[in-house]
Tab-separated table of C-alpha atoms in Angstrom:
chain	number	residue	atom	x	y	z
V	1	MET	CA	9.200	-9.838	-13.228
V	2	LYS	CA	11.410	-10.860	-10.325
V	3	ILE	CA	9.750	-12.595	-7.372
V	4	VAL	CA	11.749	-13.524	-4.289
V	5	TYR	CA	11.191	-17.102	-3.129
V	6	GLN	CA	11.081	-16.190	0.576
V	7	HIS	CA	8.584	-13.381	-0.072
V	8	LEU	CA	6.247	-15.786	-1.863
V	9	LEU	CA	6.445	-18.269	1.012
V	10	ARG	CA	4.711	-15.730	3.273
V	11	PHE	CA	1.490	-16.497	1.399
V	12	LEU	CA	1.855	-20.276	1.539
V	13	LYS	CA	0.914	-22.182	4.694
V	14	GLU	CA	3.130	-25.010	3.522
V	15	LYS	CA	6.750	-24.091	2.952
V	16	PRO	CA	7.752	-25.993	-0.187
V	17	SER	CA	11.340	-26.092	-1.361
V	18	ILE	CA	12.289	-23.742	-4.149
V	19	GLU	CA	12.606	-26.760	-6.475
V	20	ASN	CA	9.106	-27.941	-5.621
V	21	LEU	CA	7.674	-24.475	-6.052
V	22	SER	CA	9.464	-24.073	-9.359
V	23	ASP	CA	7.967	-27.329	-10.618
V	24	LYS	CA	4.442	-26.164	-9.732
V	25	LEU	CA	4.994	-22.819	-11.452
V	26	PHE	CA	6.015	-24.607	-14.635
V	27	GLN	CA	2.900	-26.790	-14.385
V	28	LEU	CA	0.858	-23.581	-14.287
V	29	GLY	CA	2.566	-22.443	-17.478
V	30	HIS	CA	4.714	-19.780	-15.782
V	31	GLU	CA	8.096	-19.885	-17.466
V	32	HIS	CA	10.977	-18.714	-15.280
V	33	GLU	CA	14.597	-18.992	-14.339
V	34	ILE	CA	16.024	-19.116	-10.809
V	35	GLU	CA	19.011	-17.112	-9.641
V	36	ASN	CA	19.977	-16.581	-6.002
V	37	PHE	CA	16.538	-17.683	-4.752
V	38	ILE	CA	14.765	-15.248	-7.070
V	39	PHE	CA	12.264	-16.337	-9.715
V	40	ASP	CA	12.730	-14.342	-12.901
V	41	MET	CA	9.222	-14.801	-14.282
V	42	GLU	CA	8.052	-14.585	-17.881
V	43	PHE	CA	4.296	-14.083	-17.819
V	44	THR	CA	2.254	-14.145	-20.999
V	45	PRO	CA	0.544	-10.800	-21.765
V	46	ASN	CA	-2.884	-12.161	-20.788
V	47	ARG	CA	-1.755	-12.978	-17.231
V	48	GLY	CA	-1.483	-9.503	-15.760
V	49	ASP	CA	-3.289	-10.907	-12.720
V	50	CYS	CA	-0.084	-12.728	-11.760
V	51	LEU	CA	2.218	-9.691	-11.711
V	52	SER	CA	2.469	-9.636	-7.916
V	53	LEU	CA	3.121	-11.791	-4.883
V	54	LEU	CA	-0.592	-11.983	-4.179
V	55	GLY	CA	-1.521	-12.858	-7.751
V	56	LEU	CA	1.077	-15.581	-8.032
V	57	ALA	CA	0.114	-17.047	-4.645
V	58	ARG	CA	-3.524	-17.038	-5.743
V	59	ASP	CA	-2.548	-19.066	-8.810
V	60	LEU	CA	-0.608	-21.513	-6.635
V	61	ASN	CA	-3.682	-22.124	-4.502
V	62	VAL	CA	-4.454	-25.121	-6.719
V	63	PHE	CA	-1.390	-26.873	-5.238
V	64	TYR	CA	-0.928	-25.382	-1.767
V	65	ASP	CA	-2.959	-24.079	1.147
V	66	THR	CA	-2.571	-20.326	0.974
V	67	ASP	CA	-3.160	-17.343	3.209
V	68	LEU	CA	-4.121	-14.442	0.954
V	69	ASP	CA	-5.463	-12.117	3.649
V	70	LEU	CA	-3.205	-9.096	3.920
V	71	LYS	CA	-3.485	-6.925	7.004
V	72	GLN	CA	-5.476	-3.804	6.156
V	73	TYR	CA	-6.405	-0.554	7.839
V	74	LYS	CA	-9.866	-1.009	9.367
V	75	GLU	CA	-10.792	2.469	10.581
V	76	GLU	CA	-13.177	4.784	8.758
V	77	ILE	CA	-11.525	6.900	6.065
V	78	PRO	CA	-12.856	10.474	5.841
V	79	LEU	CA	-14.245	11.607	2.504
V	80	LEU	CA	-11.625	13.536	0.525
V	81	GLY	CA	-12.756	16.894	-0.774
V	82	LEU	CA	-10.573	16.788	-3.871
V	83	SER	CA	-11.480	18.702	-6.992
V	84	PHE	CA	-10.825	16.125	-9.702
V	85	ILE	CA	-12.102	16.274	-13.272
V	86	ASN	CA	-11.910	13.129	-15.408
V	87	GLN	CA	-12.204	14.176	-19.043
V	88	GLU	CA	-11.149	10.747	-20.277
V	89	SER	CA	-13.364	8.295	-18.402
V	90	SER	CA	-13.366	6.000	-21.450
V	91	LYS	CA	-9.619	5.529	-20.954
V	92	CYS	CA	-9.689	5.638	-17.156
V	93	PRO	CA	-13.094	4.381	-15.975
V	94	GLU	CA	-12.013	3.782	-12.364
V	95	ILE	CA	-9.850	6.011	-10.197
V	96	SER	CA	-9.520	6.684	-6.476
V	97	PHE	CA	-7.519	9.152	-4.419
V	98	LEU	CA	-6.307	9.014	-0.837
V	99	ASN	CA	-4.869	11.837	1.248
V	100	ILE	CA	-2.567	10.640	3.999
V	101	GLU	CA	-0.644	12.895	6.378
V	102	ILE	CA	2.020	11.687	8.769
V	103	ASN	CA	3.364	13.078	12.023
V	104	GLY	CA	6.711	12.481	13.651
V	105	LYS	CA	9.689	10.372	12.665
V	106	ILE	CA	9.366	7.403	10.325
V	107	SER	CA	10.574	4.246	12.066
V	108	LYS	CA	13.048	1.747	10.687
V	109	TYR	CA	11.391	-0.215	7.898
V	110	LYS	CA	9.716	-3.445	8.983
V	111	ASP	CA	11.348	-6.635	7.728
V	112	TYR	CA	8.856	-7.245	4.908
V	113	LEU	CA	9.415	-3.740	3.513
V	114	ASN	CA	13.158	-3.656	4.054
V	115	ASP	CA	13.620	-7.140	2.557
V	116	TYR	CA	11.895	-5.986	-0.628
V	117	PHE	CA	14.690	-3.500	-1.288
V	118	ILE	CA	17.564	-5.658	-0.034
V	119	ASP	CA	16.590	-8.914	-1.733
V	120	LEU	CA	15.820	-7.300	-5.095
V	121	LYS	CA	18.756	-4.862	-4.816
V	122	LEU	CA	16.508	-1.846	-5.268
V	123	ASN	CA	17.246	1.711	-4.192
V	124	LYS	CA	15.031	3.359	-1.617
V	125	ASN	CA	13.611	6.722	-2.681
V	126	ASN	CA	11.393	8.296	-0.051
V	127	PHE	CA	8.846	6.819	2.318
V	128	PHE	CA	5.670	7.306	0.270
V	129	THR	CA	7.273	6.209	-2.986
V	130	ASP	CA	8.833	3.206	-1.254
V	131	VAL	CA	5.445	2.126	0.104
V	132	SER	CA	3.858	2.687	-3.302
V	133	ASN	CA	6.474	0.506	-5.006
V	134	TYR	CA	6.124	-2.235	-2.416
V	135	VAL	CA	2.322	-2.323	-2.668
V	136	ALA	CA	2.620	-2.764	-6.442
V	137	TYR	CA	4.990	-5.708	-5.882
V	138	GLU	CA	2.747	-7.230	-3.239
V	139	MET	CA	-0.703	-6.631	-4.771
V	140	GLY	CA	-0.094	-5.855	-8.440
V	141	GLN	CA	-1.786	-2.450	-8.471
V	142	PRO	CA	0.441	0.544	-9.229
V	143	THR	CA	-0.203	3.691	-7.246
V	144	HIS	CA	1.372	7.116	-7.569
V	145	SER	CA	2.153	9.382	-4.633
V	146	TYR	CA	2.190	13.154	-5.060
V	147	ASP	CA	3.398	15.663	-2.504
V	148	PHE	CA	-0.007	17.217	-1.830
V	149	SER	CA	1.517	20.489	-0.631
V	150	LEU	CA	2.997	21.010	-4.130
V	151	ILE	CA	-0.350	20.714	-5.934
V	152	ASP	CA	-2.347	23.905	-6.294
V	153	GLY	CA	-5.716	23.788	-8.017
V	154	ASP	CA	-7.961	21.233	-9.667
V	155	ILE	CA	-6.494	17.958	-10.886
V	156	VAL	CA	-7.594	17.104	-14.423
V	157	LEU	CA	-7.094	13.875	-16.364
V	158	LYS	CA	-7.184	14.617	-20.071
V	159	ASN	CA	-5.564	14.102	-23.436
V	160	ASN	CA	-2.635	16.431	-23.921
V	161	ILE	CA	-3.798	18.991	-26.486
V	162	ASN	CA	-0.439	20.508	-27.389
V	163	HIS	CA	3.121	19.326	-27.805
V	164	SER	CA	4.417	19.893	-24.282
V	165	LYS	CA	7.616	19.713	-22.313
V	166	PHE	CA	7.458	17.434	-19.286
V	167	LYS	CA	10.125	16.787	-16.663
V	168	THR	CA	9.747	13.419	-14.985
V	169	LEU	CA	10.420	12.763	-11.317
V	170	LEU	CA	13.648	11.107	-12.483
V	171	GLY	CA	14.761	14.435	-13.972
V	172	LYS	CA	14.349	13.414	-17.600
V	173	ASN	CA	12.906	15.998	-20.008
V	174	ILE	CA	10.563	14.624	-22.664
V	175	ASP	CA	8.412	16.157	-25.386
V	176	LEU	CA	4.848	14.874	-25.079
V	177	ASN	CA	2.520	14.499	-28.037
V	178	ASP	CA	-1.088	15.620	-28.201
V	179	SER	CA	-2.298	12.007	-27.929
V	180	ASP	CA	-0.802	11.381	-24.487
V	181	LEU	CA	-2.979	10.914	-21.435
V	182	VAL	CA	-1.868	13.285	-18.675
V	183	PHE	CA	-2.804	14.631	-15.267
V	184	THR	CA	-2.612	18.405	-14.931
V	185	SER	CA	-3.030	20.988	-12.202
V	186	ASN	CA	-3.285	24.690	-12.981
V	187	GLY	CA	-2.423	23.870	-16.567
V	188	GLU	CA	0.857	22.149	-15.621
V	189	ILE	CA	1.394	18.474	-16.426
V	190	ILE	CA	2.084	16.633	-13.173
V	191	ASN	CA	1.925	13.037	-14.407
V	192	LEU	CA	2.173	11.088	-17.635
V	193	ALA	CA	-0.736	8.801	-16.785
V	194	GLY	CA	0.166	5.214	-16.040
V	195	ILE	CA	3.847	5.796	-16.820
V	196	VAL	CA	5.663	8.255	-14.575
V	197	GLY	CA	4.999	11.251	-12.349
V	198	GLY	CA	6.431	14.718	-12.733
V	199	GLU	CA	9.258	16.338	-10.830
V	200	SER	CA	7.183	19.348	-9.791
V	201	SER	CA	4.797	17.317	-7.615
V	202	ALA	CA	7.065	14.430	-6.614
V	203	CYS	CA	7.363	13.218	-3.046
V	204	SER	CA	10.671	13.670	-1.254
V	205	LYS	CA	12.176	12.652	2.057
V	206	ASN	CA	10.578	15.769	3.533
V	207	THR	CA	7.033	14.967	2.374
V	208	THR	CA	4.527	14.635	5.203
V	209	ASN	CA	1.295	15.162	3.264
V	210	ALA	CA	0.764	12.840	0.303
V	211	LEU	CA	-1.971	12.348	-2.260
V	212	VAL	CA	-2.090	8.741	-3.450
V	213	GLU	CA	-3.610	8.019	-6.860
V	214	CYS	CA	-4.937	4.536	-7.589
V	215	ALA	CA	-6.275	4.126	-11.126
V	216	TYR	CA	-7.377	1.631	-13.723
V	217	PHE	CA	-6.322	2.630	-17.228
V	218	LYS	CA	-7.510	0.765	-20.285
V	219	PRO	CA	-4.419	-1.134	-21.532
V	220	GLU	CA	-4.689	0.319	-25.033
V	221	SER	CA	-4.294	3.839	-23.636
V	222	ILE	CA	-0.939	2.929	-22.055
V	223	ILE	CA	0.612	0.423	-24.460
V	224	GLY	CA	3.812	1.646	-26.131
V	225	LYS	CA	4.136	4.918	-24.203
V	226	ALA	CA	7.037	3.852	-21.956
V	227	ILE	CA	8.983	2.481	-24.921
V	228	LYS	CA	8.210	5.579	-26.967
V	229	TYR	CA	9.794	7.845	-24.371
V	230	ASP	CA	12.511	5.377	-23.324
V	231	LEU	CA	11.186	5.152	-19.783
V	232	HIS	CA	11.569	2.064	-17.597
V	233	SER	CA	8.218	1.826	-15.833
V	234	ASP	CA	6.976	-1.064	-13.726
V	235	ALA	CA	3.609	0.713	-13.577
V	236	SER	CA	3.210	0.780	-17.356
V	237	HIS	CA	4.239	-2.880	-17.591
V	238	LYS	CA	1.341	-3.779	-15.284
V	239	PHE	CA	-1.193	-1.357	-16.796
V	240	GLU	CA	-0.427	-2.617	-20.309
V	241	ARG	CA	-1.356	-6.142	-19.228
V	242	GLY	CA	-4.434	-5.168	-17.263
V	243	VAL	CA	-4.889	-4.644	-13.536
V	244	ASP	CA	-7.924	-5.323	-11.363
V	245	PRO	CA	-10.330	-2.352	-11.734
V	246	ILE	CA	-12.139	-3.132	-8.473
V	247	CYS	CA	-9.153	-3.537	-6.143
V	248	HIS	CA	-8.759	0.108	-5.139
V	249	LYS	CA	-10.379	-0.090	-1.724
V	250	ALA	CA	-8.214	-3.025	-0.661
V	251	VAL	CA	-5.054	-1.497	-2.117
V	252	LEU	CA	-5.512	1.875	-0.432
V	253	ARG	CA	-6.380	0.299	2.905
V	254	ARG	CA	-3.239	-1.814	2.605
V	255	PHE	CA	-1.265	1.339	1.785
V	256	ILE	CA	-2.546	3.051	4.935
V	257	GLN	CA	-1.802	-0.034	7.020
V	258	ILE	CA	1.829	-0.106	5.909
V	259	VAL	CA	2.226	3.605	6.551
V	260	SER	CA	0.625	3.270	10.007
V	261	GLU	CA	3.112	0.530	10.927
V	262	HIS	CA	5.971	2.992	10.433
V	263	VAL	CA	4.720	6.397	11.532
V	264	GLU	CA	1.799	8.155	13.231
V	265	ILE	CA	-1.009	9.138	10.848
């Protein structure tokens, strides 16, 4: 995982040099290389808690004074009347959904969000997906944003029961097996759980009404799926190593906060 030195400094009250910070990371057992002020980290599989800015800063707290309090949305969030059926709670014991609708023009990205794309040389997609990707980098919890206006009917999480065709949001067609964990709506697969969303419900630059999914999947239900289908997935990389099952409230409030800093909600 690539972590930008300057991004990590935001969590540290002291501002150590990159050499000093590198030394402390090695003392913590975090192997890495440095290129252009970016740490290319090699975390062991049991340290999924470090796959984020926040997680790494939390680990560094043994050496530095840290500020781990991220600004979050404080207002009451209305209860979402979503019809969701979890048929595989043993594989996904914790899941939350958030509906967020925006009004007006999205402002120029704030420095922290814009720097994420510039410094890591990443392509921007659309506003909701960009926020989702940034939150995963910052907090370690993957989320998936659907265009809510494109979903019609109940959402069901289940094991795929037939060999099925699925077109990812990247436009790749794959043949799913009957052992794959999927989200469906009206019988259509809209997400290969923990790996990648589907094209039919994907957010676009025109999306104003999003449904944000925040889930904890048991690692064994995700392991090997991305490789099997030749999909590069940051989400699966994190889910395979274990994410925090009780972070959803903080993550979704952070998501709303970032959105609210760019557009009226």
